[in-house]
Tab-separated table of C-alpha atoms in Angstrom:
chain	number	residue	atom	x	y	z
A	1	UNK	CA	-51.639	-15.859	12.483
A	2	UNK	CA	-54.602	-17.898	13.314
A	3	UNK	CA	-56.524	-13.819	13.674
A	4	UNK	CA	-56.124	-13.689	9.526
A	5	UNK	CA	-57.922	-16.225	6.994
A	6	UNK	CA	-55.883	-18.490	5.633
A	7	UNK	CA	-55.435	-17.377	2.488
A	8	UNK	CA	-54.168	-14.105	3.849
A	9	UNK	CA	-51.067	-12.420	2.836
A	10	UNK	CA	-48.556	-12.577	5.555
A	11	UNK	CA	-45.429	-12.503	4.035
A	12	UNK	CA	-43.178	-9.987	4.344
A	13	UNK	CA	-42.788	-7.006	1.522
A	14	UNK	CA	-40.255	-7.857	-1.051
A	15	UNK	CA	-38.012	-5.652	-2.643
A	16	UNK	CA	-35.828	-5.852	-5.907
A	17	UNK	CA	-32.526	-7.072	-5.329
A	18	UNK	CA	-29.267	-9.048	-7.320
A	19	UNK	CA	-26.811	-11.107	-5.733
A	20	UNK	CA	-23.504	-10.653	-7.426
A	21	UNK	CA	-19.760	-10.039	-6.846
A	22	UNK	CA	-20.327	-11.638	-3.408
A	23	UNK	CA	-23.047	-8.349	-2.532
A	24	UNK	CA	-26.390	-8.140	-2.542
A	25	UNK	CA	-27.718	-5.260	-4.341
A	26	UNK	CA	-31.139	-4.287	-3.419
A	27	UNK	CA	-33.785	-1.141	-3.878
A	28	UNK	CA	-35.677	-0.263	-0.716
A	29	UNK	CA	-39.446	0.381	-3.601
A	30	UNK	CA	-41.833	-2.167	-5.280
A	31	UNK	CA	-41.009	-2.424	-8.704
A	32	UNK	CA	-38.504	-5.106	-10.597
A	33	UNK	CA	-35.118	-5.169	-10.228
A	34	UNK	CA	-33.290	-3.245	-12.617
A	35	UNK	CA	-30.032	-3.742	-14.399
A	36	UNK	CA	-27.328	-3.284	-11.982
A	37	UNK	CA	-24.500	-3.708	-14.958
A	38	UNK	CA	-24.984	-0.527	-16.379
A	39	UNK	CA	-24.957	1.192	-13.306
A	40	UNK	CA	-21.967	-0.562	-11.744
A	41	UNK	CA	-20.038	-0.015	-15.032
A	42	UNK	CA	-16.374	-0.223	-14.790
A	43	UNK	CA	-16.389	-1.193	-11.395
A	44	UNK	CA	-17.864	-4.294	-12.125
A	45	UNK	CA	-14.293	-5.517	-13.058
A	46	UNK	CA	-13.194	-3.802	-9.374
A	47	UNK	CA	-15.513	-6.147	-7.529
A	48	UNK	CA	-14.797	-9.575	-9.163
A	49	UNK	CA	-11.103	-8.954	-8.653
A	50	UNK	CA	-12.194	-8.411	-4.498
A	51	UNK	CA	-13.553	-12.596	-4.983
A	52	UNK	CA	-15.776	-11.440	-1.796
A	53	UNK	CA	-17.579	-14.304	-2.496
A	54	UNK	CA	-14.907	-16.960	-1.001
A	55	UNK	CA	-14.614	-14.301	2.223
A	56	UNK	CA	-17.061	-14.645	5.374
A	57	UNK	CA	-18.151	-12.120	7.761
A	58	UNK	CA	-16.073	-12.219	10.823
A	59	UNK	CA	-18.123	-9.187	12.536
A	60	UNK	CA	-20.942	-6.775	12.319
A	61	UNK	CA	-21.714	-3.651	13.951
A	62	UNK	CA	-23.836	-0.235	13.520
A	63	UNK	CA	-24.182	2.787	15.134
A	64	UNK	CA	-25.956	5.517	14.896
A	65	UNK	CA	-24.364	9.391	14.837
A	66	UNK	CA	-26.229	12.557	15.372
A	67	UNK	CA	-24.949	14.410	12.087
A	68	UNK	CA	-25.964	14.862	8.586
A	69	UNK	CA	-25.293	11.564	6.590
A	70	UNK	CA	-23.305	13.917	3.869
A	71	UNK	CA	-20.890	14.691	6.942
A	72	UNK	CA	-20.032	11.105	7.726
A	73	UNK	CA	-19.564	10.063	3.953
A	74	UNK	CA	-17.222	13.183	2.767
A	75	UNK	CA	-14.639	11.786	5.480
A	76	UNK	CA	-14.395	8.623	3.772
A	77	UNK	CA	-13.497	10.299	0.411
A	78	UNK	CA	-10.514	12.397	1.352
A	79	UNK	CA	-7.178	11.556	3.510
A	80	UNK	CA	-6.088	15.301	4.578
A	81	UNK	CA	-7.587	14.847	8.119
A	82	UNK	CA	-5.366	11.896	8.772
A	83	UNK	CA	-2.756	13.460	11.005
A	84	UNK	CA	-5.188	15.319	12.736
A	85	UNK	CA	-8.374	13.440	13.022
A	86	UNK	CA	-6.666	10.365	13.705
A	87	UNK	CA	-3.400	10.737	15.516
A	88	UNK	CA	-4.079	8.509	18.385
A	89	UNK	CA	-5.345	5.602	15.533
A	90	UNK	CA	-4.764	4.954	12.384
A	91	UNK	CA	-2.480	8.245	11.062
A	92	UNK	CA	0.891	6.427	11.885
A	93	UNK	CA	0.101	3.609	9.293
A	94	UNK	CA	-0.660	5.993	6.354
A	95	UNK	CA	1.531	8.986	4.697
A	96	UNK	CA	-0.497	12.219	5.168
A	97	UNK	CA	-2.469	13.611	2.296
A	98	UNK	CA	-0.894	11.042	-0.389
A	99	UNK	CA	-3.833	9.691	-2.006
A	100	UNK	CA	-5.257	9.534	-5.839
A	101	UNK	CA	-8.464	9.795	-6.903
A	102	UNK	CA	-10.668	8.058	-9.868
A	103	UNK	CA	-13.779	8.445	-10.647
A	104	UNK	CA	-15.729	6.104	-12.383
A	105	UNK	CA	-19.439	7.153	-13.790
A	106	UNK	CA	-21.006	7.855	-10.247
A	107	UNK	CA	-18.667	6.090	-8.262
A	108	UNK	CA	-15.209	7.107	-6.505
A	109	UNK	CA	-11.931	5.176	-6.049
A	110	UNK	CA	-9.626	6.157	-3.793
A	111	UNK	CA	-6.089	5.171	-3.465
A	112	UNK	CA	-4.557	6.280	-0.101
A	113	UNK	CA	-1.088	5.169	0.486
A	114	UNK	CA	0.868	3.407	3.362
A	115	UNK	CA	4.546	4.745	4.673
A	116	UNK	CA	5.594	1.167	4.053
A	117	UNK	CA	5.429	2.235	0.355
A	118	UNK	CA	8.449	4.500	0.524
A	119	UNK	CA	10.497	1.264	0.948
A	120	UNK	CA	9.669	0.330	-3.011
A	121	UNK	CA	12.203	2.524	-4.373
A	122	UNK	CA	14.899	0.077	-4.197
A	123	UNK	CA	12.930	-3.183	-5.049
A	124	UNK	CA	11.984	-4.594	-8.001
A	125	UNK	CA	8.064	-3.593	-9.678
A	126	UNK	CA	7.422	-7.113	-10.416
A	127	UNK	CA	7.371	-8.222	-6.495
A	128	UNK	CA	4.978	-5.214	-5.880
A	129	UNK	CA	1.531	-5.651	-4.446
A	130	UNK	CA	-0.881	-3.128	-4.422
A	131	UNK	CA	-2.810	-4.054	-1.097
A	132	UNK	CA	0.082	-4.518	0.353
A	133	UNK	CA	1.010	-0.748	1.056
A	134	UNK	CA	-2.196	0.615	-0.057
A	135	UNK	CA	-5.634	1.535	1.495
A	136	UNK	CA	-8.396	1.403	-1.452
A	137	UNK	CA	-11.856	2.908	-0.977
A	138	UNK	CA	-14.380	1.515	-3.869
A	139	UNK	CA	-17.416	3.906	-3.310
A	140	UNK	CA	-20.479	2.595	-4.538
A	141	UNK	CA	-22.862	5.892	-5.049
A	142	UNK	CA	-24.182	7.282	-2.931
A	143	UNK	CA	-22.783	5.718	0.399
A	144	UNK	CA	-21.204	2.348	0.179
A	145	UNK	CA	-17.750	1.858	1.117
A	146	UNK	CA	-15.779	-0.608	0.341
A	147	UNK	CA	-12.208	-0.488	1.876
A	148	UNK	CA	-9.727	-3.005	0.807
A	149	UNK	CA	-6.846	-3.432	3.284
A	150	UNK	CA	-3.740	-6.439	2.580
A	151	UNK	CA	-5.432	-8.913	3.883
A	152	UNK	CA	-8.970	-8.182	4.663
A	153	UNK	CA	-12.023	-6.028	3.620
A	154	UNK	CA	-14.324	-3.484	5.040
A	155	UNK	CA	-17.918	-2.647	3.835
A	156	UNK	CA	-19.534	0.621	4.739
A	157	UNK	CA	-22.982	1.604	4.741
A	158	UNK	CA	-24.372	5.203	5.603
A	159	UNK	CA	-28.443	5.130	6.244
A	160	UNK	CA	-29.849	8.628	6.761
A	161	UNK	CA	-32.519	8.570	9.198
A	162	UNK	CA	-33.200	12.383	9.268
A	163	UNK	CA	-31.586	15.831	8.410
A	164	UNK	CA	-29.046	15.307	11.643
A	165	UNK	CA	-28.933	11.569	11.730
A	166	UNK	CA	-27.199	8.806	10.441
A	167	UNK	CA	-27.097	4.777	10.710
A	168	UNK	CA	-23.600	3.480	10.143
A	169	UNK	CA	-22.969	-0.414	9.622
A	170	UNK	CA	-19.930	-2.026	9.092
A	171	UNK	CA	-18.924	-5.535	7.709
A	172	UNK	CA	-15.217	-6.992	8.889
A	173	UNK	CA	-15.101	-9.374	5.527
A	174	UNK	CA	-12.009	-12.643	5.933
A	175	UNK	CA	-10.702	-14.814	3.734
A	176	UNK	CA	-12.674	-17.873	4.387
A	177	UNK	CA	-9.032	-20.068	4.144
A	178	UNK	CA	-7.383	-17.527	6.403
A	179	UNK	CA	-5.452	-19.330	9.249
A	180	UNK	CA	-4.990	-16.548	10.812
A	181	UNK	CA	-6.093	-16.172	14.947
A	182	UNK	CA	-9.542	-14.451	15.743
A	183	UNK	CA	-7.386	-12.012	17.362
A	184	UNK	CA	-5.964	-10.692	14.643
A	185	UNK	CA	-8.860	-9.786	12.980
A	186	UNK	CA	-10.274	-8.025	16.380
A	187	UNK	CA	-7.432	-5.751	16.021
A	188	UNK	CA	-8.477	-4.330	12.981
A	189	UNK	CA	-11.923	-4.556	14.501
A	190	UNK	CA	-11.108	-2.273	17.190
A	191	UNK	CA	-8.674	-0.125	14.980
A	192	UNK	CA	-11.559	0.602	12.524
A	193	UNK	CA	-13.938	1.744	15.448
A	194	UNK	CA	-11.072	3.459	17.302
A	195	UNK	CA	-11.098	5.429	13.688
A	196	UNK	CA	-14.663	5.587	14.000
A	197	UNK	CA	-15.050	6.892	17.068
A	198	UNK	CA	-12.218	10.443	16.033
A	199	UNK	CA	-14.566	10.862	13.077
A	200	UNK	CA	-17.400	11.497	14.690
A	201	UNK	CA	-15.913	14.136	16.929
A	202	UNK	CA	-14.723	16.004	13.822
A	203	UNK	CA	-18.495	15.372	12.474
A	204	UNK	CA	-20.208	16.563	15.450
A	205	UNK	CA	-17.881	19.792	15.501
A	206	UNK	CA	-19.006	20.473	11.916
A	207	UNK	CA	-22.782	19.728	12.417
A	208	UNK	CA	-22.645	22.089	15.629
A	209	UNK	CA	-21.386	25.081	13.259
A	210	UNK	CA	-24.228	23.629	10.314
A	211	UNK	CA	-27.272	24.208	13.296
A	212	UNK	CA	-25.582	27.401	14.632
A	213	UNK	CA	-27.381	28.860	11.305
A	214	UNK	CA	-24.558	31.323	10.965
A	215	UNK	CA	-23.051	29.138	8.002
A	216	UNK	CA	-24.488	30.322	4.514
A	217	UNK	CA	-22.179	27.509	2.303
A	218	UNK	CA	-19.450	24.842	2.923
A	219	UNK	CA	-16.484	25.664	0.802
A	220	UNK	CA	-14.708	21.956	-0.146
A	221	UNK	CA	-10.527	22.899	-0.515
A	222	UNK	CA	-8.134	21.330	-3.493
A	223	UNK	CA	-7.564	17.989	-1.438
A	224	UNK	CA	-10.825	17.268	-1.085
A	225	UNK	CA	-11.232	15.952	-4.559
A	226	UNK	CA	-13.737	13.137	-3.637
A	227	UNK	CA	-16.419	14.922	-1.876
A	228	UNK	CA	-16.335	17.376	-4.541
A	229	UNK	CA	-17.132	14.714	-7.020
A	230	UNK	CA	-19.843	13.648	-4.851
A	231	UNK	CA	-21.216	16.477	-3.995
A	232	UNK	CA	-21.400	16.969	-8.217
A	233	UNK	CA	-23.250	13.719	-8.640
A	234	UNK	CA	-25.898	14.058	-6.152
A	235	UNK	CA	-26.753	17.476	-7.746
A	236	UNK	CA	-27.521	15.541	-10.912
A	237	UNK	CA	-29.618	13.183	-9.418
A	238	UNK	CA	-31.508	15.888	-7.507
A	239	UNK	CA	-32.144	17.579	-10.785
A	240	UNK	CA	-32.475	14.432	-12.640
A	241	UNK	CA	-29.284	14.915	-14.445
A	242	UNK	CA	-28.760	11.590	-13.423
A	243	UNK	CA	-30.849	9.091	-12.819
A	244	UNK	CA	-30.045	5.558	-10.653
A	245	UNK	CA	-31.374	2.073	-10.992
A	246	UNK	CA	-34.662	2.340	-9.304
């Protein structure tokens, strides 16, 4: 510092951002920060009823994957891979393929659901509990993910760095009352990289057949609702269809 005059600017660059619903939202340009509400929309009322704000961070880890960003985020809108991708993982937790989709604006909810749910049948509605024998995905266009599990919460982000790279980091968000031990919440840790870890062997299979040059198109099939929806959306904003907070 003492190579500058003092009245120098040394700070770093700031950039438009929002705290709210326990996030921070923020716009990697100059420029002031724009009204998030609008853009959220409906799932505005999704995030307060998360409270992330009385959760802490328990981990945080990134990596970075040698594929197209688009590759990494379509997994995390469909469940048809389950059985396949992730037999060794997660696949014995979830039924195959049952999942429902919502789409809200520019966002995506998805609803995928647990084998414990087949035990409702014979119970009574009012004890039921959604996170209970549910996985939700809250997808905050373009590449946020929120996953809601019963008793704990994942956030997603996908950073392209280039045509055939992408920056994954993941938040392991806790009830800050939870009792629970720390290595309870490793589990999931290392169950949510385990998961990880299949996906990007699918994704690296896929991107191998993309640079081969002998694919023309990518056809999406009828259970892949979710990346179709995304796929839609960032059309509009590439021809201005659609335009985000900026």
């Amino acid at each position: 510092a003492h190579c500058f005059p003092p009245d120098a600017m040394r700070d770093l660059i700031s950039l438009p951002s929002l705290e709210a619903h326990g996030l921070i939202f923020a716009i990697p340009s100059h420029g002031e920060t724009p009204d998030f509400g609008p853009w959220l929309g409906e799932v505005t009322e999704d995030l307060e009823s998360l409270d992330l704000g009385a959760h802490r961070v328990f981990d945080h880890w990134s990596r970075r994957d040698p594929v197209n960003w688009k590759l990494a985020v379509d997994g995390f809108l469909e469940g048809y891979h389950l059985s396949r991708a992730h037999a060794s993982s997660i696949s014995k937790y979830f039924l195959n393929n049952q999942g429902i989709y919502e789409q809200s604006g520019p966002h995506i909810r998805y609803m995928m659901a647990k084998r414990s749910i087949k035990d409702l049948q014979e119970t009574d509605p009012q004890g039921w509990r959604l996170r209970d024998h549910c996985l939700t995905v809250q997808t905050l266009f373009p590449a946020t993910f929120i996953q809601v599990l019963s008793d704990h919460v994942f956030i997603h982000l996908m950073w392209p760095s280039g045509p055939t790279e992408v920056r994954k980091d993941t938040w392991l968000l806790v009830p800050e009352n939870s009792d629970r031990p720390d290595r309870y919440w490793e589990a999931n840790r290392d169950l949510a990289k385990a998961a990880f870890d299949e996906d990007y062997a699918v994704n690296q299979t896929v991107q191998c057949s993309v640079d081969s040059g002998m694919l023309d198109h990518l056809v999406f099939g009828r259970c892949e609702q979710g990346p179709q929806w995304l796929h839609a959306t960032l059309a509009d904003v590439s021809s201005g269809r659609l335009r985000p907070p900026v």
